[in-house]
Amino acid sequence: MTATDPSRALPLDPSLAPPGTRDFRDAGGIPADRWRADQNGETLVPTHCCFCGVQCGMYLRVDRGGKVFGVEPRNHDINRMRLCPKGINAYQQVNHPDRLTAPLMRLGRDEEFREVSWDEALDHTVSEIRRIQGEYGNDAFGLLGGASLFTEKTYLVGKFARVALKSRHVDYNGRLCMVSAAGANKLAFGIDRAGNPFSDILLTDCLLIAGSNVGECFPVMTQYLWGARDRGATLIVVDPRETAVARTADVHVALKPGTDSAFFNAVLHVVVAEGLADEAYLAAHTTGWAEVRQTVADYPPARSAETCGVPEEQIVQVARMFAGAGKAMAWHARGVEHHSQGVENCLSIINLCVATGNIGKPGAGYGTITGQGNGQGGREHGQKSDLLPGGRSITNPEHRRQICEIWGIDEAELPPAGTSMMEMVWQMQREEIRGLVGICNNPFVSLPNYATVKDGYDTLQFHAQFDFFLSETAANAHVVFPVTVWAEDEGVMANAEARVVKHNKAQEPPAGVRTDTWVMCELARRLGAGDKFEFPDSRSVFEELRIASAGTVNDYYGITYERLEETGGIAWPCPTTEHPGTPRLFEDGGSYHPDGRIHLQVVEWHPPMDPYSEEYPLSLTTGRTVAHFLSGNQTRRLGALVEQTPRPWVEVHPSHGFRNGDPVRVVTRRGSEVLPALVTEAIRPDTVFIPYHWPVPTSANALTIDALDPRSKIPEYKVCAARIEAAERIDEVPAPPTAPGQQAYPETQVSRTDPLPPTSPQGRGTAERS
Amino acid sequence: MMGRTIFIDPGRCIGCQACVSACRECDSHRGKSMIHLDYPDEGHSVASLPTVCMHCEDPVAPCAEVCPADAILVTADGVVQQADTTRCIGCANCVNACPFGVPKIDLQAKLQMKCNLCYDRTAYGLAPMCATVCPTGALFYGTLEELQAERPGVQVADSFTFGTTTVSTGVAMVVPADRVQWPVPGGLPVVEINGRDVR
C-alpha cells in the first residue's frame, strides 16, 4: 500500500494552505508567451540561487520583454545542474503579485499603511532617526541586516550604521545561523570559514555529518555524500532524528538534543585510549592538546552514553571508524550550533578532526554548512556587531585605525562594539533602543521566544523595514521600503565553502522599487553623510570592499567581478588578482594564528539552559523542511512550495499514543500551540520536532527559549523542555501579510496539478498503518 | 538491454520533490507535474521514491494498448507519449491499466497526461528535467554503463511480474544487491523481478 491511498494521508491537504497563497501562475500573472514551445528570443542569464549556502548555479529564463519567467539548470562546479525545489521555484518571486512596489507608511501601529512617495518615506525616516538620536543619543537607534543580502550590501549595512547612523547597534540575522561555528573556527584556526571545498567530500574515506539534515536543508549537497559512498566512504550521522541521510548511514547516532559535546568528548576519549590520535601532527602543529586530552579523560563512553541516550558501543564504533579511516571529514550545521554551548560543540568536533590528523588534506578536514545564502559572506565585512570589514575586530585599535582611514572618518567617531540580535530585542524592551531599521530579515518568525520579540518591537517608537514582500516583521513597521529581489541586481555571495560567486541581474526592478544600496545611500545623504556613500551600484561598493579587506585574513582584494564571471567562483583569501584563491586551508599544516598553530580548546559539556522537569519532560527541537526557507517570507508565497509543505506539524514517537494527524498541544515555559501529529519512529521517544518556518500561532519560535551561547550569542533553538498533550483542534496557519491594494488579486487555493491526494510532509509519519 | 534511459534509485531519494517541481517547468505539460513521490515505509522510516512513467516495452505500454481512442502513441525510440489532445476522451482506461499508477486524468479537461520522458529535451540529447535536477541522483539519465561507471556494482531491474503478467520497461530501477524484494508504487504486489521470485 502506498501513501497515495486517501485513507493513509495526513489531514495536510491543500485546503489547509493559508488562504491567498498563490504564485504568479495561480494569480493569472502568467507571461503571455509562457508554456509555448517556441521561445524565440528567450535569453538565459547565468546566476545563482538566492536561498541556501550551497549557492547552486542556475540560469534565469528571460522573455523578449525582459521579464524573468522560468529557470534552467546550469552546469556550474558547485551543483552540476542539480537544483532543489526551492531553487526551481525561486524565479517565481520576481514577478510575484505580492511584491511591494511603493513605499508604505503610517504614523502609528493602529493605522493602516498608505502608499507614499519615496521622498516622504525617506524624509519621515530621517526625521525619526534625528528625533530619537537627538533625545536619547546615537545608540538609541539600531540597524539589523540580513545574511541573504549580497556581500556588498552587508558591507554597506556595517558602514551605514557606524558612519551615517553613528550607532554601535548593528547586527544581522546570520547571528541566528552559523556564528557558533564561526566563533569556534576563529578560536581554533584564526580564520572563520570551512577548511575544505565540497569536492573534497568525494575524496574522503569517512564522512561525519553532525546536526545537519542535509537532505532537506542542503539537498544539492547530498550528491557529494552519495558520491563519496559510491567510492566506498563510510557515513556517520549524528542527529536526534532519522533523516533521509541518516537512514542510509553506516552509523546513525540518535543522540538526545543538547548533548553533542558530551558525545564528541567521549569519542575523543576512545581515540586517545586506543592510541588512535596523531601525536606527531599534534606535537608539530597544535597547542592545547595536553589540556584537551586531560579533559576528555573524564568522558568515558559509558558516562556519555548515558548523558546522550545512545549505546556505549556506538561511541566506540564512531571513534574507530573516524580515526581509523585514511582520510576523514566532519561537516556540521545548526544541529550542533544552535545551542547555549554551540561554540563548544563545534570545538569538540574540531578537536576530533585535529587530534586524528584529519586537517588540511584532500578528503580530510572540517566544514560548516551555511544555512543562509550569504551566511558566510554576510558577516565578513562588518555587518556583525563586533566586526569591521575584512573580519577585523572592532575592539582592536589597529583594526579601527585602518578602517577609519579607508572610510575617511576620525577614529573617535567610530562606535564601539554593539550587542547581538537577541540582545538588541531585550534592549528594545528596556527602551535602550527606541528606533530600528531592519533590512532583509523577519525576526517575528526567526527569533526565539516570540512573545519577547513582539514586546520588544512594539516598544519601538519608530521601526522601518526594507523588504520585497510584506513580512510579518514589516507588517509591524511604520515605514516599509520596497526593494529589489536578488534577480534585479548584481552582487556577490560567499557560499559554505567560502567560494565567492557572482549573482547577475536578469530583470529591471518594477517601477517604484529601488535597490537596498540606493536606499541606504539616500538615507545616508539625508543624514549628512552623503560624501561617504557615493555608490551608484554594487560594483562601486565591491571595489571599496576589496580595498577594505586587503591584507586581512578575509582578503578579497584579488577577486573582481570579471574574474568571478570567468571562473565561476573564487575562495578567499585571494590577495592578488593573479592569486587562484584558497579552496583548501592549512595544507602547510599551519593556521591563521600568529604562532601558526591550531589552538585546541578544552570543552566541558553542560546541560541545556531550559531544565527538564516532571511538567516538561521532553526535548523540543526545531529545524527546516525542504520546501521552505528560513522565516518563509519568500517561500510561503510560492504555490508549489506551499502545496508541498502547507503547514507545520509536530513529529512524535508512536510511544506517546497519538495517531497520525491528531491535534497535539505542545507546551513549553514560553507558551503552547496545537499542531497535527506526525507519528513516526524516526524520532527519539523523548524528543519532539517542529519545523520553524511559520508565524504564530503555528510558530516553533513561540515555544523556543531565548537562551544564548555566551560567546557566539546564538540562540538555543535546538533544545528546550516541553510536554505534549491531546487537544481538540489544530491551530490555523495564517496567510502571509500583504500590502494595501494587493487584495485586488483573486483569492485562489493552491491548485493541485496532481489528482492524487497529498501525502504527508516529506513522507514521514502514519505509524498507525504499521 | 536499455539504451539511454532513466534509472530510479530509491536508496538515494531524500524526498525533496525537486523532480516534482522540475517536471512542472517542462514546457510540454504546461505547468503540471507528472511525477509523484511515494513513501513505502511510512511511520517507520523516511524512505521515499519518485514515480515516473516506466515507459513499458513488453507488452507495449498497457496504457496505450487499452486506449479506445488510440490517443497514446509510442515512438520508435520507446517513449510512451502522453495522450494526443485531439484524440483523448478522458476515459481513464489508461489509469486503470497502468501497473505503476502513473497516468493522470485532468477531469475538467477530460484529458490524460503523463511523463513523456521530456521528449522536447531528450530528442536533442538533453536529460529529462527531473533527472537533470535530482540533487542526489535518485533519478539518473544515461546508459547502464554510465550508471555502473559512476556507481560500481549497482544492480538494476527492468522486468517486473505482477500476478501472471510480466512487464518489461524502458525505465529501470536500481535494486539492492542483497535484497531484491522491492515495492512498486501504486501497483499490484511484485512477485518477480528479473526472473527471480521475490514473494
mmCIF file of C-alpha atoms in Angstrom, chain B residues 28-154:
data_model
loop_
_atom_site.group_PDB
_atom_site.id
_atom_site.type_symbol
_atom_site.label_atom_id
_atom_site.label_comp_id
_atom_site.label_asym_id
_atom_site.label_seq_id
_atom_site.Cartn_x
_atom_site.Cartn_y
_atom_site.Cartn_z
ATOM 1 C CA SER B 28 5.272 20.027 -22.778
ATOM 2 C CA HIS B 29 2.711 19.628 -20.000
ATOM 3 C CA ARG B 30 2.054 23.239 -19.212
ATOM 4 C CA GLY B 31 2.984 23.726 -15.586
ATOM 5 C CA LYS B 32 1.722 20.382 -14.330
ATOM 6 C CA SER B 33 3.911 17.780 -12.700
ATOM 7 C CA MET B 34 3.794 14.223 -13.940
ATOM 8 C CA ILE B 35 5.784 12.828 -11.020
ATOM 9 C CA HIS B 36 4.690 11.898 -7.567
ATOM 10 C CA LEU B 37 6.620 10.813 -4.517
ATOM 11 C CA ASP B 38 5.815 7.602 -2.730
ATOM 12 C CA TYR B 39 6.635 6.729 0.843
ATOM 13 C CA PRO B 40 6.866 2.959 1.098
ATOM 14 C CA ASP B 41 7.595 2.561 4.800
ATOM 15 C CA GLU B 42 5.832 5.444 6.488
ATOM 16 C CA GLY B 43 5.815 5.658 10.222
ATOM 17 C CA HIS B 44 8.983 3.628 10.420
ATOM 18 C CA SER B 45 11.301 5.329 8.012
ATOM 19 C CA VAL B 46 11.658 8.476 5.951
ATOM 20 C CA ALA B 47 12.255 6.399 2.828
ATOM 21 C CA SER B 48 10.738 7.826 -0.339
ATOM 22 C CA LEU B 49 10.909 7.219 -4.048
ATOM 23 C CA PRO B 50 9.894 9.142 -7.119
ATOM 24 C CA THR B 51 7.427 7.575 -9.514
ATOM 25 C CA VAL B 52 7.866 8.421 -13.168
ATOM 26 C CA CYS B 53 6.463 6.651 -16.202
ATOM 27 C CA MET B 54 8.304 3.359 -16.669
ATOM 28 C CA HIS B 55 7.805 3.516 -20.465
ATOM 29 C CA CYS B 56 6.763 -0.116 -20.758
ATOM 30 C CA GLU B 57 8.210 -2.046 -23.676
ATOM 31 C CA ASP B 58 6.770 -5.557 -23.464
ATOM 32 C CA PRO B 59 3.846 -5.724 -23.646
ATOM 33 C CA VAL B 60 3.904 -2.395 -25.387
ATOM 34 C CA ALA B 61 2.621 0.128 -22.901
ATOM 35 C CA PRO B 62 -0.543 -1.272 -21.269
ATOM 36 C CA CYS B 63 -1.895 2.262 -21.160
ATOM 37 C CA ALA B 64 -1.600 2.565 -24.929
ATOM 38 C CA GLU B 65 -2.952 -0.928 -25.503
ATOM 39 C CA VAL B 66 -6.205 -0.237 -23.707
ATOM 40 C CA CYS B 67 -6.755 3.246 -25.089
ATOM 41 C CA PRO B 68 -10.031 3.158 -27.056
ATOM 42 C CA ALA B 69 -9.179 6.355 -28.873
ATOM 43 C CA ASP B 70 -5.662 5.416 -29.945
ATOM 44 C CA ALA B 71 -4.528 8.591 -28.237
ATOM 45 C CA ILE B 72 -1.325 7.259 -26.666
ATOM 46 C CA LEU B 73 1.490 6.975 -29.147
ATOM 47 C CA VAL B 74 4.714 5.063 -28.619
ATOM 48 C CA THR B 75 7.621 6.494 -30.563
ATOM 49 C CA ALA B 76 10.237 4.411 -32.297
ATOM 50 C CA ASP B 77 12.712 5.101 -29.531
ATOM 51 C CA GLY B 78 10.368 3.563 -26.946
ATOM 52 C CA VAL B 79 8.968 6.713 -25.410
ATOM 53 C CA VAL B 80 5.332 6.336 -24.417
ATOM 54 C CA GLN B 81 3.916 9.757 -25.139
ATOM 55 C CA GLN B 82 1.172 11.459 -23.216
ATOM 56 C CA ALA B 83 -2.284 11.416 -24.786
ATOM 57 C CA ASP B 84 -2.798 13.284 -28.004
ATOM 58 C CA THR B 85 -5.084 16.139 -27.019
ATOM 59 C CA THR B 86 -7.073 15.845 -30.250
ATOM 60 C CA ARG B 87 -7.919 12.193 -29.561
ATOM 61 C CA CYS B 88 -8.095 11.703 -25.789
ATOM 62 C CA ILE B 89 -11.627 11.304 -24.405
ATOM 63 C CA GLY B 90 -10.588 11.251 -20.751
ATOM 64 C CA CYS B 91 -11.993 7.760 -20.128
ATOM 65 C CA ALA B 92 -9.229 6.781 -17.671
ATOM 66 C CA ASN B 93 -8.737 3.314 -19.140
ATOM 67 C CA CYS B 94 -5.007 4.070 -19.194
ATOM 68 C CA VAL B 95 -5.054 4.895 -15.486
ATOM 69 C CA ASN B 96 -6.605 1.555 -14.699
ATOM 70 C CA ALA B 97 -4.300 -0.372 -16.999
ATOM 71 C CA CYS B 98 -1.007 1.020 -15.778
ATOM 72 C CA PRO B 99 0.620 -1.326 -13.253
ATOM 73 C CA PHE B 100 2.757 1.507 -11.864
ATOM 74 C CA GLY B 101 -0.021 4.060 -11.206
ATOM 75 C CA VAL B 102 1.389 6.701 -13.486
ATOM 76 C CA PRO B 103 -1.082 8.339 -15.923
ATOM 77 C CA LYS B 104 -3.185 11.160 -14.539
ATOM 78 C CA ILE B 105 -6.535 12.441 -15.690
ATOM 79 C CA ASP B 106 -7.483 16.092 -15.691
ATOM 80 C CA LEU B 107 -11.192 15.565 -15.147
ATOM 81 C CA GLN B 108 -12.120 19.103 -16.095
ATOM 82 C CA ALA B 109 -10.239 18.962 -19.359
ATOM 83 C CA LYS B 110 -11.117 15.293 -19.913
ATOM 84 C CA LEU B 111 -7.521 14.740 -20.775
ATOM 85 C CA GLN B 112 -4.883 12.223 -19.796
ATOM 86 C CA MET B 113 -1.386 13.435 -19.043
ATOM 87 C CA LYS B 114 1.761 11.545 -18.224
ATOM 88 C CA CYS B 115 5.521 11.705 -18.321
ATOM 89 C CA ASN B 116 6.760 11.765 -21.889
ATOM 90 C CA LEU B 117 10.408 11.458 -20.875
ATOM 91 C CA CYS B 118 10.838 15.167 -21.635
ATOM 92 C CA TYR B 119 10.717 14.397 -25.324
ATOM 93 C CA ASP B 120 11.409 18.052 -26.054
ATOM 94 C CA ARG B 121 14.748 17.639 -24.272
ATOM 95 C CA THR B 122 15.752 14.040 -24.906
ATOM 96 C CA ALA B 123 15.168 14.461 -28.636
ATOM 97 C CA TYR B 124 18.004 16.991 -28.517
ATOM 98 C CA GLY B 125 20.299 14.844 -26.389
ATOM 99 C CA LEU B 126 19.456 16.512 -23.095
ATOM 100 C CA ALA B 127 18.400 14.666 -19.971
ATOM 101 C CA PRO B 128 14.797 14.940 -18.800
ATOM 102 C CA MET B 129 14.283 17.846 -16.427
ATOM 103 C CA CYS B 130 13.638 15.620 -13.373
ATOM 104 C CA ALA B 131 16.835 13.626 -13.789
ATOM 105 C CA THR B 132 18.789 16.780 -14.593
ATOM 106 C CA VAL B 133 17.979 18.488 -11.313
ATOM 107 C CA CYS B 134 17.664 15.492 -8.958
ATOM 108 C CA PRO B 135 20.057 16.542 -6.186
ATOM 109 C CA THR B 136 21.023 13.019 -5.262
ATOM 110 C CA GLY B 137 20.971 11.003 -8.452
ATOM 111 C CA ALA B 138 17.872 9.090 -7.329
ATOM 112 C CA LEU B 139 16.795 9.813 -10.898
ATOM 113 C CA PHE B 140 19.722 9.174 -13.243
ATOM 114 C CA TYR B 141 19.557 9.556 -17.007
ATOM 115 C CA GLY B 142 22.103 7.749 -19.162
ATOM 116 C CA THR B 143 23.104 4.261 -20.191
ATOM 117 C CA LEU B 144 23.557 1.309 -17.852
ATOM 118 C CA GLU B 145 27.284 1.513 -18.489
ATOM 119 C CA GLU B 146 27.361 5.157 -17.457
ATOM 120 C CA LEU B 147 25.417 4.335 -14.310
ATOM 121 C CA GLN B 148 27.730 1.455 -13.430
ATOM 122 C CA ALA B 149 30.811 3.565 -14.071
ATOM 123 C CA GLU B 150 29.540 6.069 -11.539
ATOM 124 C CA ARG B 151 28.186 3.526 -9.083
ATOM 125 C CA PRO B 152 30.313 0.389 -9.134
ATOM 126 C CA GLY B 153 28.430 -2.840 -8.537
ATOM 127 C CA VAL B 154 24.989 -1.337 -8.976
#
